[in-house]
Short mmCIF file of C-alpha atoms in Angstrom, two decimals:
data_model
loop_
_atom_site.label_atom_id
_atom_site.label_comp_id
_atom_site.label_asym_id
_atom_site.label_seq_id
_atom_site.Cartn_x
_atom_site.Cartn_y
_atom_site.Cartn_z
CA MET A 1 56.40 4.39 -20.23
CA LYS A 2 55.92 0.81 -19.10
CA ARG A 3 57.16 1.76 -15.63
CA VAL A 4 54.62 4.57 -15.44
CA SER A 5 51.83 2.24 -16.54
CA ARG A 6 52.83 -0.36 -13.99
CA LEU A 7 53.02 2.31 -11.32
CA LEU A 8 49.54 3.55 -12.17
CA LEU A 9 48.16 0.02 -12.19
CA GLY A 10 49.80 -0.63 -8.85
CA VAL A 11 48.35 2.55 -7.36
CA ALA A 12 44.91 1.70 -8.76
CA ALA A 13 45.12 -1.84 -7.39
CA GLY A 14 46.23 -0.50 -4.01
CA LEU A 15 43.37 1.98 -3.88
CA ALA A 16 40.87 -0.68 -4.88
CA LEU A 17 42.19 -3.03 -2.22
CA GLY A 18 42.16 -0.26 0.38
CA TRP A 19 38.58 0.67 -0.50
CA ALA A 20 37.51 -3.00 -0.35
CA LEU A 21 39.08 -3.32 3.10
CA TRP A 22 37.44 -0.04 4.19
CA TRP A 23 34.02 -1.18 2.94
CA GLN A 24 34.40 -4.53 4.69
CA MET A 25 35.38 -2.77 7.90
CA LEU A 26 32.30 -0.57 7.64
CA ALA A 27 30.07 -3.57 6.95
CA SER A 28 31.50 -5.49 9.90
CA GLY A 29 31.18 -2.40 12.08
CA GLN A 30 27.53 -2.02 11.10
CA GLU A 31 26.75 -5.62 12.01
CA ALA A 32 28.59 -5.21 15.33
CA ALA A 33 26.75 -1.94 16.06
CA ILE A 34 23.37 -3.56 15.39
CA ALA A 35 24.20 -6.48 17.69
CA ALA A 36 25.49 -4.12 20.39
CA TRP A 37 22.32 -2.01 20.23
CA PHE A 38 20.08 -5.04 20.72
CA ASP A 39 22.34 -6.28 23.55
CA ALA A 40 22.11 -2.89 25.25
CA ARG A 41 18.30 -2.93 25.06
CA ARG A 42 18.21 -6.40 26.62
CA ALA A 43 20.51 -5.17 29.39
CA GLN A 44 17.94 -2.45 30.12
CA GLY A 45 15.21 -5.06 30.51
CA TRP A 46 13.78 -4.92 27.01
CA GLN A 47 12.88 -7.94 24.96
CA ALA A 48 14.92 -7.32 21.81
CA GLU A 49 15.28 -9.96 19.13
CA HIS A 50 16.14 -10.06 15.45
CA GLY A 51 16.88 -12.58 12.74
CA ALA A 52 19.50 -12.47 10.00
CA VAL A 53 21.39 -9.25 9.25
CA ASP A 54 22.35 -8.90 5.59
CA VAL A 55 24.87 -6.27 4.51
CA ALA A 56 25.34 -5.59 0.78
CA GLY A 57 25.97 -2.75 -1.67
CA PHE A 58 29.70 -3.09 -2.37
CA PRO A 59 31.53 -1.06 -3.59
CA THR A 60 29.77 2.29 -3.09
CA ARG A 61 26.74 1.63 -0.89
CA LEU A 62 25.88 0.18 2.50
CA GLU A 63 22.57 -1.67 2.38
CA ARG A 64 21.58 -3.33 5.62
CA GLU A 65 18.48 -5.45 6.12
CA ILE A 66 17.44 -6.72 9.54
CA ARG A 67 14.86 -9.48 9.49
CA ASN A 68 12.23 -10.55 12.02
CA ILE A 69 12.60 -7.63 14.43
CA ALA A 70 10.72 -7.81 17.75
CA LEU A 71 11.13 -5.07 20.38
CA THR A 72 9.30 -4.75 23.70
CA ASP A 73 9.78 -2.12 26.40
CA PRO A 74 8.03 -3.57 29.48
CA LYS A 75 8.26 -0.31 31.45
CA ALA A 76 6.61 1.78 28.75
CA GLY A 77 4.23 -1.05 27.85
CA TRP A 78 4.67 -1.15 24.08
CA SER A 79 6.09 -3.60 21.58
CA TRP A 80 6.79 -3.46 17.85
CA SER A 81 7.52 -6.18 15.33
CA ALA A 82 8.28 -6.22 11.61
CA PRO A 83 9.32 -8.91 9.11
CA GLU A 84 12.23 -6.75 7.95
CA VAL A 85 13.61 -3.21 7.93
CA ALA A 86 16.07 -1.95 5.31
CA PHE A 87 18.72 0.72 6.01
CA LEU A 88 20.21 2.22 2.85
CA GLY A 89 23.10 4.66 2.49
CA GLU A 90 26.38 5.58 0.88
CA ALA A 91 29.58 3.95 2.12
CA ILE A 92 31.27 7.35 2.36
CA SER A 93 28.43 8.69 4.61
CA PRO A 94 27.41 5.88 7.00
CA THR A 95 25.39 8.23 9.23
CA VAL A 96 23.15 9.43 6.37
CA ILE A 97 20.53 6.71 6.13
CA ARG A 98 17.26 5.94 4.38
CA VAL A 99 15.00 3.54 6.29
CA ASN A 100 12.37 1.58 4.38
CA LEU A 101 9.65 -0.02 6.48
CA PRO A 102 7.76 -3.11 5.29
CA GLU A 103 4.23 -2.74 3.96
CA SER A 104 2.88 -4.21 7.19
CA HIS A 105 4.17 -4.12 10.77
CA ILE A 106 2.57 -4.38 14.21
CA LEU A 107 2.50 -2.05 17.21
CA SER A 108 1.15 -3.35 20.51
CA LEU A 109 0.07 -1.04 23.34
CA PRO A 110 -1.30 -1.96 26.77
CA ARG A 111 -4.91 -2.10 25.52
CA GLU A 112 -4.56 -2.43 21.75
CA THR A 113 -2.63 -4.23 19.06
CA VAL A 114 -2.57 -2.28 15.82
CA GLU A 115 -1.50 -3.51 12.40
CA ILE A 116 0.07 -0.67 10.40
CA GLY A 117 -0.05 -0.84 6.61
CA HIS A 118 0.93 1.57 3.84
CA SER A 119 1.94 1.69 0.20
CA ARG A 120 5.05 3.71 1.12
CA MET A 121 6.73 4.59 4.39
CA GLN A 122 10.33 5.69 4.41
CA ALA A 123 12.47 7.82 6.68
CA ASP A 124 15.58 9.80 5.82
CA LEU A 125 18.01 10.33 8.70
CA SER A 126 21.13 12.46 8.90
CA LEU A 127 23.05 11.98 12.15
CA SER A 128 26.33 13.36 13.41
CA PRO A 129 29.23 10.87 13.30
CA ASP A 130 29.72 10.87 17.08
CA PRO A 131 28.93 8.29 19.79
CA ALA A 132 25.62 10.02 20.63
CA LEU A 133 24.54 10.09 16.95
CA SER A 134 23.25 13.63 17.43
CA TRP A 135 20.27 14.54 15.28
CA ARG A 136 20.85 16.68 12.18
CA ARG A 137 17.73 15.98 10.15
CA GLY A 138 14.99 13.38 10.03
CA ALA A 139 12.04 13.17 7.66
CA ILE A 140 9.19 10.71 7.11
CA ASP A 141 7.25 10.31 3.88
CA GLY A 142 4.23 8.01 3.88
CA ALA A 143 1.30 7.28 1.57
CA ASP A 144 -1.94 5.33 1.94
CA LEU A 145 -1.48 4.75 5.66
CA ASN A 146 -3.93 2.30 7.25
CA LEU A 147 -4.37 1.31 10.89
CA ALA A 148 -6.38 -1.73 11.95
CA ALA A 149 -6.75 -2.62 15.66
CA ASP A 150 -7.61 -6.04 17.02
CA SER A 151 -10.60 -4.45 18.80
CA GLY A 152 -12.10 -3.59 15.41
CA TRP A 153 -11.46 0.11 14.79
CA THR A 154 -9.60 1.41 11.75
CA GLY A 155 -7.98 4.69 10.72
CA SER A 156 -6.19 6.00 7.66
CA ALA A 157 -4.44 8.93 5.97
CA ARG A 158 -3.79 9.50 2.29
CA THR A 159 -0.45 11.21 2.90
CA LEU A 160 1.75 11.82 5.93
CA THR A 161 4.97 13.85 5.94
CA ALA A 162 7.08 15.07 8.83
CA GLU A 163 10.49 16.70 9.21
CA ILE A 164 12.61 17.60 12.24
CA LYS A 165 15.80 19.51 11.46
CA ALA A 166 18.46 20.82 13.85
CA ARG A 167 18.80 24.62 13.70
CA ALA A 168 22.22 26.17 13.20
CA LYS A 169 24.13 26.88 16.41
CA GLY A 170 24.37 30.57 17.19
CA SER A 171 21.18 31.40 15.29
CA ALA A 172 18.79 29.69 17.69
CA PRO A 173 18.56 28.57 21.35
CA PRO A 174 20.52 25.43 22.30
CA ASN A 175 18.99 22.09 21.32
CA SER A 176 16.61 23.83 18.90
CA TYR A 177 14.84 22.10 16.00
CA ALA A 178 12.60 23.17 13.13
CA ILE A 179 9.43 21.07 12.75
CA ASN A 180 7.18 20.56 9.74
CA LEU A 181 4.21 18.18 9.80
CA SER A 182 1.41 17.57 7.28
CA ALA A 183 -1.33 15.01 6.73
CA THR A 184 -4.24 14.82 4.30
CA GLU A 185 -7.55 12.95 4.20
CA VAL A 186 -7.27 11.61 7.73
CA ALA A 187 -9.96 9.12 8.77
CA ILE A 188 -10.26 9.21 12.57
CA PRO A 189 -10.96 5.84 14.27
CA LYS A 190 -14.70 5.41 14.77
CA PRO A 191 -14.67 5.05 18.59
CA LEU A 192 -12.79 8.36 18.90
CA LEU A 193 -14.96 10.06 16.26
CA THR A 194 -18.11 8.88 18.05
CA GLN A 195 -16.79 10.28 21.29
CA ILE A 196 -15.98 13.63 19.66
CA ASP A 197 -19.15 13.79 17.56
CA PRO A 198 -21.88 11.36 18.72
CA THR A 199 -24.48 12.94 16.42
CA GLY A 200 -22.46 12.45 13.23
CA LEU A 201 -22.40 16.14 12.30
CA LEU A 202 -18.72 16.18 11.36
CA ALA A 203 -17.38 15.14 7.97
CA PRO A 204 -15.92 11.60 7.91
CA LEU A 205 -12.46 12.85 6.87
CA VAL A 206 -10.20 15.55 8.25
CA ASN A 207 -9.22 17.35 5.06
CA GLN A 208 -5.86 18.64 6.16
CA LEU A 209 -3.52 18.97 9.12
CA HIS A 210 -0.45 21.18 8.92
CA LEU A 211 2.10 22.50 11.42
CA THR A 212 5.33 24.44 11.06
CA GLY A 213 7.28 25.68 14.04
CA THR A 214 10.32 25.26 16.23
CA ALA A 215 11.06 23.53 19.51
CA ALA A 216 13.92 24.02 21.98
CA LEU A 217 14.50 20.94 24.12
CA GLN A 218 16.12 20.66 27.53
CA ALA A 219 18.66 18.16 26.18
CA PRO A 220 19.99 17.32 22.70
CA LEU A 221 17.96 15.03 20.48
CA ASP A 222 20.25 12.02 20.15
CA ARG A 223 20.31 8.27 20.66
CA TYR A 224 20.41 8.61 24.46
CA ALA A 225 17.36 10.87 24.59
CA LEU A 226 15.38 8.50 22.37
CA GLU A 227 16.50 5.31 24.09
CA GLU A 228 15.87 6.65 27.59
CA GLY A 229 12.71 8.61 26.73
CA ARG A 230 13.98 11.81 28.40
CA LEU A 231 12.55 14.41 26.03
CA ALA A 232 11.36 17.64 27.65
CA LEU A 233 10.53 21.03 26.15
CA ASN A 234 12.00 24.42 27.06
CA ALA A 235 10.17 26.56 24.51
CA ALA A 236 8.25 26.30 21.24
CA THR A 237 7.07 28.57 18.45
CA ILE A 238 4.02 27.78 16.32
CA ARG A 239 4.62 29.64 13.08
CA GLN A 240 1.57 28.21 11.36
CA ALA A 241 -0.85 25.50 12.35
CA GLU A 242 -4.01 24.63 10.46
CA LEU A 243 -6.81 22.10 10.81
CA VAL A 244 -9.44 21.89 8.06
CA TRP A 245 -12.32 19.53 8.83
CA GLY A 246 -15.29 19.97 6.52
CA ASP A 247 -16.75 23.42 7.22
CA LEU A 248 -14.66 23.85 10.36
CA ARG A 249 -11.24 25.49 10.29
CA ILE A 250 -8.74 26.33 13.03
CA GLU A 251 -5.57 28.36 12.47
CA ALA A 252 -3.00 28.97 15.21
CA SER A 253 0.28 30.77 15.79
CA GLY A 254 2.18 31.80 18.90
CA ARG A 255 4.97 31.13 21.35
CA ILE A 256 5.14 29.20 24.59
CA LYS A 257 7.81 28.26 27.10
CA THR A 258 7.99 25.95 30.08
CA ASP A 259 7.59 27.58 33.50
CA LEU A 260 9.30 26.46 36.71
CA HIS A 261 6.49 23.98 37.41
CA GLY A 262 6.69 22.43 33.94
CA PHE A 263 3.50 24.02 32.57
CA ALA A 264 3.20 25.83 29.25
CA SER A 265 3.32 29.61 29.49
CA GLY A 266 2.82 32.11 26.67
CA GLU A 267 0.26 33.20 24.07
CA ILE A 268 -1.36 31.46 21.11
CA ASP A 269 -3.47 33.34 18.57
CA LEU A 270 -6.43 31.38 17.17
CA LYS A 271 -8.67 31.94 14.17
CA LEU A 272 -11.83 29.84 14.32
CA ARG A 273 -14.26 29.40 11.43
CA ASN A 274 -17.75 28.21 12.41
CA TRP A 275 -16.90 28.43 16.11
CA ARG A 276 -20.56 28.07 17.17
CA GLU A 277 -20.68 24.69 15.44
CA MET A 278 -17.51 23.68 17.31
CA VAL A 279 -19.15 24.57 20.61
CA ARG A 280 -22.34 22.71 19.69
CA ILE A 281 -20.42 19.56 18.83
CA ALA A 282 -18.36 19.82 22.03
CA ARG A 283 -21.54 20.18 24.09
CA GLN A 284 -23.14 17.09 22.53
CA SER A 285 -19.99 15.01 22.91
CA ASN A 286 -19.81 15.58 26.70
CA THR A 287 -16.00 15.46 26.46
CA LEU A 288 -15.56 18.79 28.27
CA ASP A 289 -16.75 19.79 31.71
CA ARG A 290 -19.94 21.84 31.38
CA ARG A 291 -18.50 24.71 33.41
CA MET A 292 -15.41 24.78 31.23
CA LEU A 293 -17.48 24.62 28.04
CA GLY A 294 -19.70 27.42 29.31
CA ALA A 295 -16.64 29.54 30.03
CA ILE A 296 -15.25 28.87 26.56
CA GLU A 297 -18.55 29.76 24.89
CA GLN A 298 -18.90 32.97 26.88
CA ALA A 299 -15.34 34.02 26.04
CA LEU A 300 -15.87 33.32 22.33
CA LYS A 301 -19.13 35.30 22.33
CA VAL A 302 -17.33 38.29 23.79
CA ALA A 303 -14.49 37.91 21.26
CA SER A 304 -16.93 37.63 18.35
CA VAL A 305 -18.67 40.85 19.40
CA ILE A 306 -15.36 42.72 19.69
CA GLY A 307 -13.58 41.49 16.56
CA GLY A 308 -15.45 38.64 14.91
CA THR A 309 -17.89 38.18 12.08
CA GLY A 310 -20.56 36.03 13.71
CA GLN A 311 -19.42 32.53 12.79
CA ASP A 312 -15.71 33.43 12.58
CA VAL A 313 -13.67 34.72 15.49
CA GLU A 314 -10.08 35.56 16.42
CA VAL A 315 -8.97 35.05 20.01
CA THR A 316 -5.75 34.86 22.00
CA LEU A 317 -5.16 32.05 24.45
CA ARG A 318 -3.01 33.18 27.38
CA LEU A 319 -1.25 30.46 29.32
CA ASN A 320 0.20 31.26 32.73
CA GLY A 321 0.11 29.92 36.26
CA GLY A 322 -0.96 26.52 34.98
CA LYS A 323 -4.19 27.94 33.48
CA VAL A 324 -5.46 28.79 29.98
CA ARG A 325 -7.44 32.02 29.64
CA ILE A 326 -9.34 33.93 26.98
CA GLY A 327 -9.18 37.47 28.29
CA PRO A 328 -9.97 37.29 32.02
CA ILE A 329 -11.90 34.01 31.69
CA ALA A 330 -10.10 30.79 32.68
CA ILE A 331 -11.17 27.98 30.36
CA GLY A 332 -8.91 25.09 31.45
CA LYS A 333 -5.55 23.84 32.61
CA ALA A 334 -2.34 24.51 30.71
CA PRO A 335 -0.55 21.42 29.36
CA LYS A 336 2.47 20.12 31.25
CA LEU A 337 5.53 20.02 29.00
CA ALA A 338 8.34 18.96 31.36
CA PRO A 339 9.07 17.89 34.94
CA PRO A 340 9.28 20.74 37.46
CA ALA A 341 12.62 22.56 37.48
#
């Protein structure tokens, strides 16, 4: 009996020692990976700096905190800095990570520096355990988001959620991802709101934004695509999109793909509530070419006579040949989604 007890104690001690060595190896590997990533960015011409890296959580968790992060991509013209970022996960699943952002961090663009604040902003990431860290699932959950630019404008949102999830191979096109995005009580920055609505007819808050759909990319979503900025779209499906802004409401669904010239091609069905008010606001804002706005208004009038109810209308946008049409009427250029084939 004593031999059995000693054997069990020895096995337990061996397992504990093995796990401690495994955890330490993971912790050291994490620190080395962080250092290597920053070194690689500097080799690409970035300014990439960070302070202390703390790794804790033994025995079951890996909790990494990077302090005083400062990243600048001179080619793209942006920089981002934060006092700290925490990466939390289980030791047995090092590529399943929760990222907690600090309550305040700063994003600088060529013409603006914006302080970003929130009561909560966390991201959950699930990546494949391969060198490319291929994307499985990523989600963001934020509350009480506030933006404050050095030029004086501000913006906010009460809630913000987003999810991008890889679709199962064999059931979807290659490099295909499901997308879900929602935001509530969005306050648009005043300079942009004034440009959209100089007369102040619109409500101060966008009540709700929502989008569910899928996107098939030309290359996998992984660390290389994100680091090199080489994201391009092959096709997309809008299952449901909705914008509610006071008395105005837009609903959309449809499918598009990228043509040989990189332009969107396909059809999108729209339901517009209070479309005449939308046209009136667009006319007063002077953001659209008068010819284009006239074409849009004429097309919506025809659609409202055929299948509308006066203020509400359902229309189909047809995108082909680099143009957007309602029926036979061209109302603008189709968006470019990728470089030419």
